[in-house]
Short mmCIF file of C-alpha atoms and ligand atoms in Angstrom, two decimals:
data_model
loop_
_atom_site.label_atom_id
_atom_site.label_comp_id
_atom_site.label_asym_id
_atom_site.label_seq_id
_atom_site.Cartn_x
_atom_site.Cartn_y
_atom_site.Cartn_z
CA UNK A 261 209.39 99.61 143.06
CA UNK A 262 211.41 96.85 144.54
CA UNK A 263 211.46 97.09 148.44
CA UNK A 264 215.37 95.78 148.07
CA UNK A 265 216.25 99.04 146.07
CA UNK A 266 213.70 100.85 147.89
CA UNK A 267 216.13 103.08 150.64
CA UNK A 268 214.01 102.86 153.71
CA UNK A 269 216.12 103.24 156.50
CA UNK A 270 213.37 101.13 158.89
CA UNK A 271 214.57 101.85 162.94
CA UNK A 272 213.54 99.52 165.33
CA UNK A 273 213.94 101.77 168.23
CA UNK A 274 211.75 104.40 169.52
CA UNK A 275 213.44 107.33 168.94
CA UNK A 276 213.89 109.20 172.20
CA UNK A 277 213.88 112.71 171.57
CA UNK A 278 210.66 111.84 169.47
CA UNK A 279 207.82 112.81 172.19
CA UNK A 280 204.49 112.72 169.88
CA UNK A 281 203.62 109.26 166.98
CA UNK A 282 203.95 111.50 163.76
CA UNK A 283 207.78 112.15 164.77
CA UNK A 284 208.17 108.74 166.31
CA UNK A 285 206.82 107.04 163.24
CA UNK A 286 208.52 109.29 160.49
CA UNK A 287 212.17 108.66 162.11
CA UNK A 288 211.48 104.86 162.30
CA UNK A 289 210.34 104.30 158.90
CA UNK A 290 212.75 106.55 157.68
CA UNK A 291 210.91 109.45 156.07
CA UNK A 292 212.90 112.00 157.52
CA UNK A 293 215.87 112.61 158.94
CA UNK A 294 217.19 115.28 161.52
CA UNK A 295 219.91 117.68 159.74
CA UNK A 296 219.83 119.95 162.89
CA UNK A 297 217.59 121.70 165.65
CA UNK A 298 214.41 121.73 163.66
CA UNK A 299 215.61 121.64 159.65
CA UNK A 300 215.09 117.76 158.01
CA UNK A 301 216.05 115.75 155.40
CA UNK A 302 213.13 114.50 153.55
CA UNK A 303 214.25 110.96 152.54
CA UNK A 304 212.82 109.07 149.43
CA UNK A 305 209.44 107.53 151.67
CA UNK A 306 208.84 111.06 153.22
CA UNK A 307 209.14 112.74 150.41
CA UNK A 308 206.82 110.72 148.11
CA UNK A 309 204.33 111.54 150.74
CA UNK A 310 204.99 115.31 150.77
CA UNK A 311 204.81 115.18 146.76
CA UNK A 312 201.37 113.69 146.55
CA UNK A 313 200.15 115.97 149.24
CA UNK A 314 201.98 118.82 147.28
CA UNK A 315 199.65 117.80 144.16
CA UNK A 316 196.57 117.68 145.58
CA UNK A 317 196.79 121.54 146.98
CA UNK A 318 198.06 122.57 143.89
CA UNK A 319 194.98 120.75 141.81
CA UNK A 320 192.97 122.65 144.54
CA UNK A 321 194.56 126.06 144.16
CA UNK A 322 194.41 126.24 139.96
CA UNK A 323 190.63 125.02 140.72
CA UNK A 324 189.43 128.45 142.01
CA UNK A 325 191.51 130.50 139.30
CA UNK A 326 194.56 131.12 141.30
CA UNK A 327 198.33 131.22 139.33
CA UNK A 328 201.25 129.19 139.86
CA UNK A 329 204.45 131.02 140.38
CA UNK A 330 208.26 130.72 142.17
CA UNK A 331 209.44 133.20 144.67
CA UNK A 332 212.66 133.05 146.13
CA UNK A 333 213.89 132.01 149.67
CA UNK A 334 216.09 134.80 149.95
CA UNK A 335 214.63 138.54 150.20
CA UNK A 336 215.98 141.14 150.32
CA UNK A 337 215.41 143.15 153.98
CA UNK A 338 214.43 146.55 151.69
CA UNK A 339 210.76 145.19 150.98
CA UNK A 340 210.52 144.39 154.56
CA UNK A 341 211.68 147.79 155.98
CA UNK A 342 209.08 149.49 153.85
CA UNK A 343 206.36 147.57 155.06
CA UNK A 344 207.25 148.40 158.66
CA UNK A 345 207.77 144.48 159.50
CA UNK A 346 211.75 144.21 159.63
CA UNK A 347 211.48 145.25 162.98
CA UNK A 348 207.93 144.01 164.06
CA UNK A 349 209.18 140.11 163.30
CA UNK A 350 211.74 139.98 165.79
CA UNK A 351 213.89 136.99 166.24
CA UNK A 352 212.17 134.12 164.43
CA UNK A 353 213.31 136.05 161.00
CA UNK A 354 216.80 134.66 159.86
CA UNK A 355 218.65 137.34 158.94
CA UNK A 356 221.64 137.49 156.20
CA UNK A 357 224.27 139.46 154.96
CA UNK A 358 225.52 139.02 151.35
CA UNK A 359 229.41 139.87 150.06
CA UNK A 360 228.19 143.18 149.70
CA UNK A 361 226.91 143.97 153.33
CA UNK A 362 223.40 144.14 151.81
CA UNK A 363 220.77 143.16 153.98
CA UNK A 364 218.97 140.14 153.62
CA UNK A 365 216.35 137.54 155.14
CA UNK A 366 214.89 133.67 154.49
CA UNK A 367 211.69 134.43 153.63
CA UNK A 368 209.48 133.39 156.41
CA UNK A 369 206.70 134.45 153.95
CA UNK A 370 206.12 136.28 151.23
CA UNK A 371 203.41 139.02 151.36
CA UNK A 372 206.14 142.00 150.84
CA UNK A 373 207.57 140.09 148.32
CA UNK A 374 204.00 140.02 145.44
CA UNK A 375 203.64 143.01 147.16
CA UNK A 376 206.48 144.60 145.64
CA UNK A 377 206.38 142.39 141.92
CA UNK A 378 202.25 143.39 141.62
CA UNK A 379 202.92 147.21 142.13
CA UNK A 380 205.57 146.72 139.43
CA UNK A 381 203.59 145.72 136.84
CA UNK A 382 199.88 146.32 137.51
CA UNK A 383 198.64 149.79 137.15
CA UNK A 384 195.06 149.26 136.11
CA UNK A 385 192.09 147.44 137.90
CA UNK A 386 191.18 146.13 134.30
CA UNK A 387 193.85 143.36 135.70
CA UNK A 388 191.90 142.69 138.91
CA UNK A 389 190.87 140.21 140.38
CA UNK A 390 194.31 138.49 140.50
CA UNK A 391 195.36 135.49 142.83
CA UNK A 392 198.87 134.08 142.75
CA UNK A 393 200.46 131.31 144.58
CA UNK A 394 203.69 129.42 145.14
CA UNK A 395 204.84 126.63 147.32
CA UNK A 396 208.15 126.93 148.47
CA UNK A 397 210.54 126.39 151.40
CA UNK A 398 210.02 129.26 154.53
CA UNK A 399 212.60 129.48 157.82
CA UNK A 400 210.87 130.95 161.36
CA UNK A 401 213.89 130.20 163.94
CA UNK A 402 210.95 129.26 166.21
CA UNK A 403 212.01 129.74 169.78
CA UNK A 404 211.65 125.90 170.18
CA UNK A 405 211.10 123.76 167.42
CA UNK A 406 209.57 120.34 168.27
CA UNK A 407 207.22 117.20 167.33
CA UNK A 408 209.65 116.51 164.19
CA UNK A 409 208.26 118.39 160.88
CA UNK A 410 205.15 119.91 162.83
CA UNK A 411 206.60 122.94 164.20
CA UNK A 412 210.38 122.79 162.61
CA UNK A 413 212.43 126.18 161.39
CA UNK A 414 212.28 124.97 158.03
CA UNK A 415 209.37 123.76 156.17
CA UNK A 416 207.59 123.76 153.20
CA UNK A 417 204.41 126.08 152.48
CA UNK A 418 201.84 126.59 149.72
CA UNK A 419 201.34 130.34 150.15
CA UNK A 420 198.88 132.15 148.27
CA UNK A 421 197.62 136.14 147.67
CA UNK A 422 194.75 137.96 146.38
CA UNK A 423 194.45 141.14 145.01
CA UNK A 424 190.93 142.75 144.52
CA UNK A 425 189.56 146.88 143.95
CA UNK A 426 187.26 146.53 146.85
CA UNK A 427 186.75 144.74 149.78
CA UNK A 428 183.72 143.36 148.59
CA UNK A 429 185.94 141.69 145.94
CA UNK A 430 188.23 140.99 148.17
CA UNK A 431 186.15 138.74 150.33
CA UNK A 432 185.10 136.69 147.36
CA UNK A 433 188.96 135.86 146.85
CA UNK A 434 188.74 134.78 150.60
CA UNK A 435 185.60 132.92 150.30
CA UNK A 436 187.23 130.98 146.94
CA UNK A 437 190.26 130.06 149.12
CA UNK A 438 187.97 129.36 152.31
CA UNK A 439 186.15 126.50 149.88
CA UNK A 440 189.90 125.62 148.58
CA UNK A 441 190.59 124.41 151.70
CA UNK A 442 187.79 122.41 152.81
CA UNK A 443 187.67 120.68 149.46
CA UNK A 444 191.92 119.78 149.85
CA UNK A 445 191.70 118.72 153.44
CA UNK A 446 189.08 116.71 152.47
CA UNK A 447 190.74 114.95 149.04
CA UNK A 448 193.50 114.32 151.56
CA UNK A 449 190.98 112.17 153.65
CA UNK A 450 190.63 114.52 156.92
CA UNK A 451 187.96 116.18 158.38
CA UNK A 452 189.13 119.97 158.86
CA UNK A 453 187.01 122.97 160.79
CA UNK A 454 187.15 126.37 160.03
CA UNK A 455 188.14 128.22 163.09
CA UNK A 456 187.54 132.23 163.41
CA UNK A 457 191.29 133.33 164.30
CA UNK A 458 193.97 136.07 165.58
CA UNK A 459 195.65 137.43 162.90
CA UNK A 460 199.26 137.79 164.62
CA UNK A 461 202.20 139.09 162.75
CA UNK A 462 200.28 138.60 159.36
CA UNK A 463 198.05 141.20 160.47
CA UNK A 464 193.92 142.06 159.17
CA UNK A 465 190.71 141.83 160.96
CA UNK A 466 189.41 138.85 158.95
CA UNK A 467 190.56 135.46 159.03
CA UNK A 468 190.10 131.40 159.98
CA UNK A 469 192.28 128.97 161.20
CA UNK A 470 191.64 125.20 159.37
CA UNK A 471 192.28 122.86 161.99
CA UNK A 472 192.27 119.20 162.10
CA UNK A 473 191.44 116.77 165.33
CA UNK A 474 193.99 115.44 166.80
CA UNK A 475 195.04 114.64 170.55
CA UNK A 476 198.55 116.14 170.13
CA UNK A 477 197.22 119.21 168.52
CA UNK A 478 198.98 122.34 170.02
CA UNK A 479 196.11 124.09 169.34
CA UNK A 480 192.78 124.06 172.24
CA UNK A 481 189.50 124.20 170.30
CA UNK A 482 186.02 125.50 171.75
CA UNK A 483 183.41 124.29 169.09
CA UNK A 484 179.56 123.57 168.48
CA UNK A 485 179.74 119.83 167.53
CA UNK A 486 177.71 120.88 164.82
CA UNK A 487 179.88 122.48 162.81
CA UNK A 488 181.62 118.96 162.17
CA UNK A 489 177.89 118.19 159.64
CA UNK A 490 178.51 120.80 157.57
CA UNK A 491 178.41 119.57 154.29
CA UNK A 492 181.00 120.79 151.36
CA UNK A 493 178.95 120.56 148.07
CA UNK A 494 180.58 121.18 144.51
CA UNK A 495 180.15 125.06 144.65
CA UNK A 496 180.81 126.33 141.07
CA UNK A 497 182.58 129.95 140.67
CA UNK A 498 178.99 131.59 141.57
CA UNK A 499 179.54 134.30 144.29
CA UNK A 500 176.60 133.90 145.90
CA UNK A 501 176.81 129.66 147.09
CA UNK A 502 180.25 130.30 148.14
CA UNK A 503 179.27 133.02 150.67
CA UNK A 504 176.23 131.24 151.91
CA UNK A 505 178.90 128.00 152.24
CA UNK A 506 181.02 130.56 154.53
CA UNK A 507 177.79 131.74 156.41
CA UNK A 508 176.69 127.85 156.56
CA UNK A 509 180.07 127.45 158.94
CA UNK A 510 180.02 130.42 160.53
CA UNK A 511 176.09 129.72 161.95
CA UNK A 512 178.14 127.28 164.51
CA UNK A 513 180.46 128.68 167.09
CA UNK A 514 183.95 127.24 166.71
CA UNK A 515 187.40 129.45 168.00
CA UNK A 516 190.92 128.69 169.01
CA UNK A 517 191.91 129.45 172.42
CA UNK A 518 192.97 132.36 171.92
CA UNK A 519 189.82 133.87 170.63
CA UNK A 520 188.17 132.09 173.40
CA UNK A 521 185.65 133.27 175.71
CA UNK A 522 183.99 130.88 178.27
CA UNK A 523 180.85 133.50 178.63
CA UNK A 524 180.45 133.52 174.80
CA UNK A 525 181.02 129.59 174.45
CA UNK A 526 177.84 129.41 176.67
CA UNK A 527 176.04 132.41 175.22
CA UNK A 528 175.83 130.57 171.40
CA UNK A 529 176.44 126.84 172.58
CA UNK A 530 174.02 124.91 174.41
CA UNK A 531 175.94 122.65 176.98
CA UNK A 532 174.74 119.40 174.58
CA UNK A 533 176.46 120.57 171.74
CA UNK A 534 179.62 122.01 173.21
CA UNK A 535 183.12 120.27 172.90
CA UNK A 536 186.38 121.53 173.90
CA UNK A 537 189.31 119.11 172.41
CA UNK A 538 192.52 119.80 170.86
CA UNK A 539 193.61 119.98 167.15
CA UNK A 540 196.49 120.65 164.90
CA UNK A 541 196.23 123.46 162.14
CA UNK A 542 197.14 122.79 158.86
CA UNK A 543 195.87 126.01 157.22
CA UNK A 544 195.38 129.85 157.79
CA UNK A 545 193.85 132.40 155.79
CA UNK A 546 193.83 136.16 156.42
CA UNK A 547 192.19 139.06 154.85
CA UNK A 548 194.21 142.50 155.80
CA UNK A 549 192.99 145.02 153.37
CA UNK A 550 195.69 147.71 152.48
CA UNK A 551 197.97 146.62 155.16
CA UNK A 552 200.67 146.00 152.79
CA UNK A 553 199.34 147.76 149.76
CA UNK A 554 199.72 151.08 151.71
CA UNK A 555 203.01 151.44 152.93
CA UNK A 556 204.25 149.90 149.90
CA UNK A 557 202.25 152.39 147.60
CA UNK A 558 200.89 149.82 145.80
CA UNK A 559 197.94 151.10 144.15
CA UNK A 560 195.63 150.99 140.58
CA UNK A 561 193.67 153.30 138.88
CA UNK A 562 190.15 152.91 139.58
CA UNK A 563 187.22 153.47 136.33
CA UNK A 564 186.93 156.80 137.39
CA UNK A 565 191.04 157.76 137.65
CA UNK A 566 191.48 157.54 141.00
CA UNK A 567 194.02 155.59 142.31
CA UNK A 568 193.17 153.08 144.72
CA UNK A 569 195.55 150.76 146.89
CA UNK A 570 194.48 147.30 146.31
CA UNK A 571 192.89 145.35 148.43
CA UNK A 572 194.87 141.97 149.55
CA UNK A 573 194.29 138.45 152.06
CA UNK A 574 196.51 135.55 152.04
CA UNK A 575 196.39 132.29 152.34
CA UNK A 576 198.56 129.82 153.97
CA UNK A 577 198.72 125.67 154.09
CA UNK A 578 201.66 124.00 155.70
CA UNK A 579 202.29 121.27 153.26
CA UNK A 580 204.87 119.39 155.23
CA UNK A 581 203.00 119.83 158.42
CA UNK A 582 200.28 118.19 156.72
CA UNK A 583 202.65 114.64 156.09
CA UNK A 584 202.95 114.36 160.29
CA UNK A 585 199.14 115.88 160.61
CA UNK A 586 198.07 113.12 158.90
CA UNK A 587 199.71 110.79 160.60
CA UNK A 588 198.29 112.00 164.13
CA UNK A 589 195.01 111.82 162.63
CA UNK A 590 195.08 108.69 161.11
CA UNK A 591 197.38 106.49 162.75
CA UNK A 592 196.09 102.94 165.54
CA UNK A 593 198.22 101.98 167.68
CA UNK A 594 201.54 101.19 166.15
CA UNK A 595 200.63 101.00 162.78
CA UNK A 596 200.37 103.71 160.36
CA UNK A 597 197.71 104.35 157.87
CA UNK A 598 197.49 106.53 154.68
CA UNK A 599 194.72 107.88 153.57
CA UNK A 600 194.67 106.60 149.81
CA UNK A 601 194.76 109.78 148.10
CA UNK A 602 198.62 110.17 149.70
CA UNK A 603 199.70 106.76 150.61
CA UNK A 604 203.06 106.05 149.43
CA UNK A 605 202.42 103.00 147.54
CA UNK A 606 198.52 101.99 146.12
CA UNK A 607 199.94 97.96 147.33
CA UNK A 608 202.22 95.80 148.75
CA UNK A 609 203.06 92.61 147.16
CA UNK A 610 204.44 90.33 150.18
CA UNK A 611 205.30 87.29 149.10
CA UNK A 612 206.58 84.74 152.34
CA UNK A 613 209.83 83.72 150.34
CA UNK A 614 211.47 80.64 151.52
CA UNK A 615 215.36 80.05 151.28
CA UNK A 616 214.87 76.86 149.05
CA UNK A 617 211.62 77.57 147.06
CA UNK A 618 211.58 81.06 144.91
CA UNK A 619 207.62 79.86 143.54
CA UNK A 620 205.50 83.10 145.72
CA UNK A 621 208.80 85.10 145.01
CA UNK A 622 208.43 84.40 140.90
CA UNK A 623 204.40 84.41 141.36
CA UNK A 624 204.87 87.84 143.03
CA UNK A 625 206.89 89.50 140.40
CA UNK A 626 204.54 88.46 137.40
CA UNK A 627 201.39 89.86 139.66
CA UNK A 628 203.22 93.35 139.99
CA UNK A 629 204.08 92.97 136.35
CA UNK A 630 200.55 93.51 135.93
CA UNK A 631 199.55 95.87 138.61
CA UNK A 632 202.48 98.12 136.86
CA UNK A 633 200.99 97.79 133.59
CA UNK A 634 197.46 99.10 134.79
CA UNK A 635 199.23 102.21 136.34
CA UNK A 636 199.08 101.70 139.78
CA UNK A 637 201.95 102.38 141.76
CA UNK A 638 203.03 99.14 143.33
CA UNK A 639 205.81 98.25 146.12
CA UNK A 640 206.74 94.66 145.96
CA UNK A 641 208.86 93.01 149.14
CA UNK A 642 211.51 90.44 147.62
CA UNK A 643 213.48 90.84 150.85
CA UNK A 644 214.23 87.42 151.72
CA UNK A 645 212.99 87.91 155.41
CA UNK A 646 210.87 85.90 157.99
CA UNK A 647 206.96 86.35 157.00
CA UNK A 648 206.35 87.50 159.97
CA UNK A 649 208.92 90.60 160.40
CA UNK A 650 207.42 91.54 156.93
CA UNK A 651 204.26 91.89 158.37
CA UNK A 652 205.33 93.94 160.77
CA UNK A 653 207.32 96.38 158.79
CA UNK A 654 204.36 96.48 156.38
CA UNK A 655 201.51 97.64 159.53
CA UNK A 656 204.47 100.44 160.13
CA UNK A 657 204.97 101.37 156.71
CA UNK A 658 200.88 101.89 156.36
CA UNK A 659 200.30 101.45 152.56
CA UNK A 660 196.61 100.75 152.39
CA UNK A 661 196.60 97.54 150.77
CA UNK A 662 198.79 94.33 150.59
CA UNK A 663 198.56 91.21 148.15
CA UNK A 664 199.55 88.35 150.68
CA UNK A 665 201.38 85.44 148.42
CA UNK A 666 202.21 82.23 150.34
CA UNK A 667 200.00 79.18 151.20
CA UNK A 668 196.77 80.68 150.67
CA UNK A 669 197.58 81.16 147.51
CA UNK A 670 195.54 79.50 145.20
CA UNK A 671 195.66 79.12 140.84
CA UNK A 672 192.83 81.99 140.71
CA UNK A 673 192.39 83.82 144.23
CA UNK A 674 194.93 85.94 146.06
CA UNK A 675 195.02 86.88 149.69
CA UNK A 676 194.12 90.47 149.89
CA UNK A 677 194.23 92.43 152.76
CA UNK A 678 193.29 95.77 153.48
CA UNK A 679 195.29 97.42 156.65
CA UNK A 680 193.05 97.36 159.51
CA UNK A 681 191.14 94.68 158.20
CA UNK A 682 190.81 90.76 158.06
CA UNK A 683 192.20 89.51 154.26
CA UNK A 684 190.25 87.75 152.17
CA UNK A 685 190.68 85.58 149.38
CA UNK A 686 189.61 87.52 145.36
CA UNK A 687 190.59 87.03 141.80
CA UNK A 688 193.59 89.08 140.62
CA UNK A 689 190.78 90.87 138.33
CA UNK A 690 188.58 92.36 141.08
CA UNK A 691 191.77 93.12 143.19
CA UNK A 692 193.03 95.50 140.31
CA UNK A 693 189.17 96.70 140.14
CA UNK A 694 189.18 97.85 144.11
CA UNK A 695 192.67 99.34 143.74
CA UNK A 696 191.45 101.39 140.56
CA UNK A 697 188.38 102.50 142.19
N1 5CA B 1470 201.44 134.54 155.23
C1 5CA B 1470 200.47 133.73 155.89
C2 5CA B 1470 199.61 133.02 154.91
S1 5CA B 1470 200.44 132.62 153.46
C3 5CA B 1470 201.15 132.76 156.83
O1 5CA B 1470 202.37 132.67 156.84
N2 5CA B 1470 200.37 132.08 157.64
S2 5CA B 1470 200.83 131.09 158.81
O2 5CA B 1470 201.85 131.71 159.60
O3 5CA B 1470 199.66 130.75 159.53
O4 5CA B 1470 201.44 129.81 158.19
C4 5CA B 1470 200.67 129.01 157.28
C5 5CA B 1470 200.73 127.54 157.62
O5 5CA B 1470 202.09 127.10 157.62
C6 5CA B 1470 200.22 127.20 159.02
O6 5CA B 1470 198.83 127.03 159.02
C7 5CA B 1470 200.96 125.89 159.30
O7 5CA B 1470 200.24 124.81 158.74
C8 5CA B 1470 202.28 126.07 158.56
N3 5CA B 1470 203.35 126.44 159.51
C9 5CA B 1470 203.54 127.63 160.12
N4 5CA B 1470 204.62 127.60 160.93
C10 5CA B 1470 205.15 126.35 160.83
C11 5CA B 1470 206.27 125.68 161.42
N5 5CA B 1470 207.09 126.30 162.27
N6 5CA B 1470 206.50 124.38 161.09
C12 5CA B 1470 205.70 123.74 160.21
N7 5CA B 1470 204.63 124.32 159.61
C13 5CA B 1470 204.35 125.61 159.92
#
């Protein structure tokens, strides 16, 4: 991609109603854009971002068996009444009326919804175990949406549901997704703790919260430092390694403040190993039983005829919570810096073009020429601009890796410069090697 085609609306001032980096740093280089009180426009940079993060939880989800499938926004408010949770949600559920007076809602999420298609179709547990999972757009008219895309009214979700006989089942299907989400957070390059959890308006007795550090977190976490050594191996689908990977977490005390209790922090965490910091939460899985499946009369018939109401969890990640999270995670000073697994570009190409001389400019394009050709996804700066402002733009921008051409330059070496780092000078060859890697 040519940066002069390339629409990046860059800002140079600091947004004011921006109070945390994430927002600041989205609105300045242009990855979103405001539409109104807490609903954004993903623009082309922001939304590259959001589509490789997208991938990666999707690769994740079909890993551990579960479906791929499209729900609507729009529900209608008869599922929800049936469950009992039209009332319960209160005010952060949008509510709508169609042409016809009928009741309806923007889904703020969707367990009602499978609810309603599985009992519709699946009479036998010969179709059990079943996960499904979609990621789609969800509203919550949040009393006061803030920090940009981290707690807006609209956003975008991967949500996912299980449907098991028993409840010993059933925890398997949370124990699958509970290794799904280490194993995403960590392809997207952050370090994420499982954190035993209130179940709120999702309901159940059984669930974690996946949070990642971060000094804006909203979230207060009480932990045993421990917990952050906890290796994730390859499990394969054996039921067995993937409990003892659960039990390997839960050995180490680690809540959210609202399961938070200062005599049991000092009951199970000597004073060494205890830290208290703050963290955002990308993730949250719940297992609720027949909490749905009841009052929905969704049920199958069991081997021996009777019918049983299945057993269900699900299984949240906040994908476009996850494009600011990152940010707060990963971002020095002012500069930004992606993780390579969802940086926008793989490289820059910055050539220091001079009004009178178009040599780096013409050196540049035949170099990206190339680094197109071996499939890597390349951003090259022809903007005829001081060197300097480039450079700037580029440590705000954050793409891991630049290709500096201008006096350095040499017939067989390149200036290559990785963000945070000093550049140094490497054959086009090796370059293309360390991209590749
Ligand atoms: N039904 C369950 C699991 S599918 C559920 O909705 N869980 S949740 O409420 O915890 O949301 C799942 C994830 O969505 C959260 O972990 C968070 O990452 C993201 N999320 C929730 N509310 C917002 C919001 N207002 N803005 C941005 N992301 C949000």
């Amino acid at each position: 991609m040519l940066l002069s085609k390339l629409f990046i609306p860059i800002t140079k001032d600091l947004p004011s109603e921006a109070k945390i980096k994430s927002h600041q740093l989205m609105l300045r280089t242009g990855m979103i854009r405001q539409s109104s009180a807490g609903i954004y426009s993903w623009l082309p940079l922001g939304f590259k971002v959001m589509k490789k993060i997208e991938t990666i939880v999707r690769e994740e989800q079909n890993n551990i068996g579960a479906q791929e499938m499209l729900m609507p926004t729009i529900q209608s408010a008869d599922i929800w009444k049936e469950s009992g949770r039209y009332d319960d949600y209160g005010e952060e559920m949008l509510r709508i009326s169609d042409r016809q007076k009928r009741e309806m809602l923007y889904g703020p999420t969707n367990e009602e919804q499978i609810t309603d298609i599985f009992r519709s179709s699946v009479k036998s547990y010969k179709l059990l175990p079943q996960i499904f999972y979609h990621i789609q757009w969800k509203f919550r008219d949040e009393l006061r949406p803030r920090f940009g895309v981290m707690r807006c009214r609209e956003f975008y979700m991967k949500d996912a549901y299980s449907f098991d006989l028993s409840e010993d089942a059933a925890v398997l299907s949370y124990n699958k997704m509970f290794y799904a989400y280490l194993k995403t957070f960590q392809r997207l390059g952050l370090k994420s703790i499982p954190m035993k959890a209130e179940t709120g308006p999702i309901g159940g007795d059984l669930s974690h919260e996946f949070i990642i550090l971060a000094d804006t977190g909203e979230s207060k976490i009480f932990a045993d430092k421990r917990i952050f050594e906890v290796p994730i191996n390859d499990y394969k689908d054996i039921d067995a390694s993937l409990k003892k990977m659960r039990s390997d977490f839960s050995k180490f005390y680690a809540v959210t403040d609202d399961k938070f209790k200062s005599e049991d922090f000092d009951k199970n965490v000597e004073k060494n190993n205890q830290i208290q910091t703050k963290g955002i939460e990308v993730g949250h899985i719940f297992y609720f039983g027949d909490k749905y499946s009841k009052p929905m009369n969704c049920s199958v018939d069991a081997k021996d005829g009777k019918k049983v109401f299945v057993k269900m969890g699900s299984y949240g990640i906040g994908v476009s919570r996850l494009v600011a999270a990152i940010i707060e995670a990963k971002y020095i000073d002012e500069k930004m810096k992606w993780p390579k697994a969802v940086a926008p570009f793989d490289v820059v190409i910055i050539p220091a073009i001079n009004k009178n001389d178009n040599s780096n400019l013409e050196k540049a394009r035949k170099i990206y020429e190339e680094l197109k050709g071996k499939n890597l996804d390349v951003l090259l700066d022809d903007v005829e601009e001081n060197i300097s402002n480039k450079f700037k733009k580029h440590d705000l921008l954050g793409i891991p890796y630049q290709i500096i051409i201008g006096s350095k330059t040499t017939k067989d070496k390149l200036e290559f410069k990785e963000i945070d780092k000093n550049s140094e000078m490497m054959e086009l060859g090796k370059i293309i090697k360390l991209l590749k890697k």
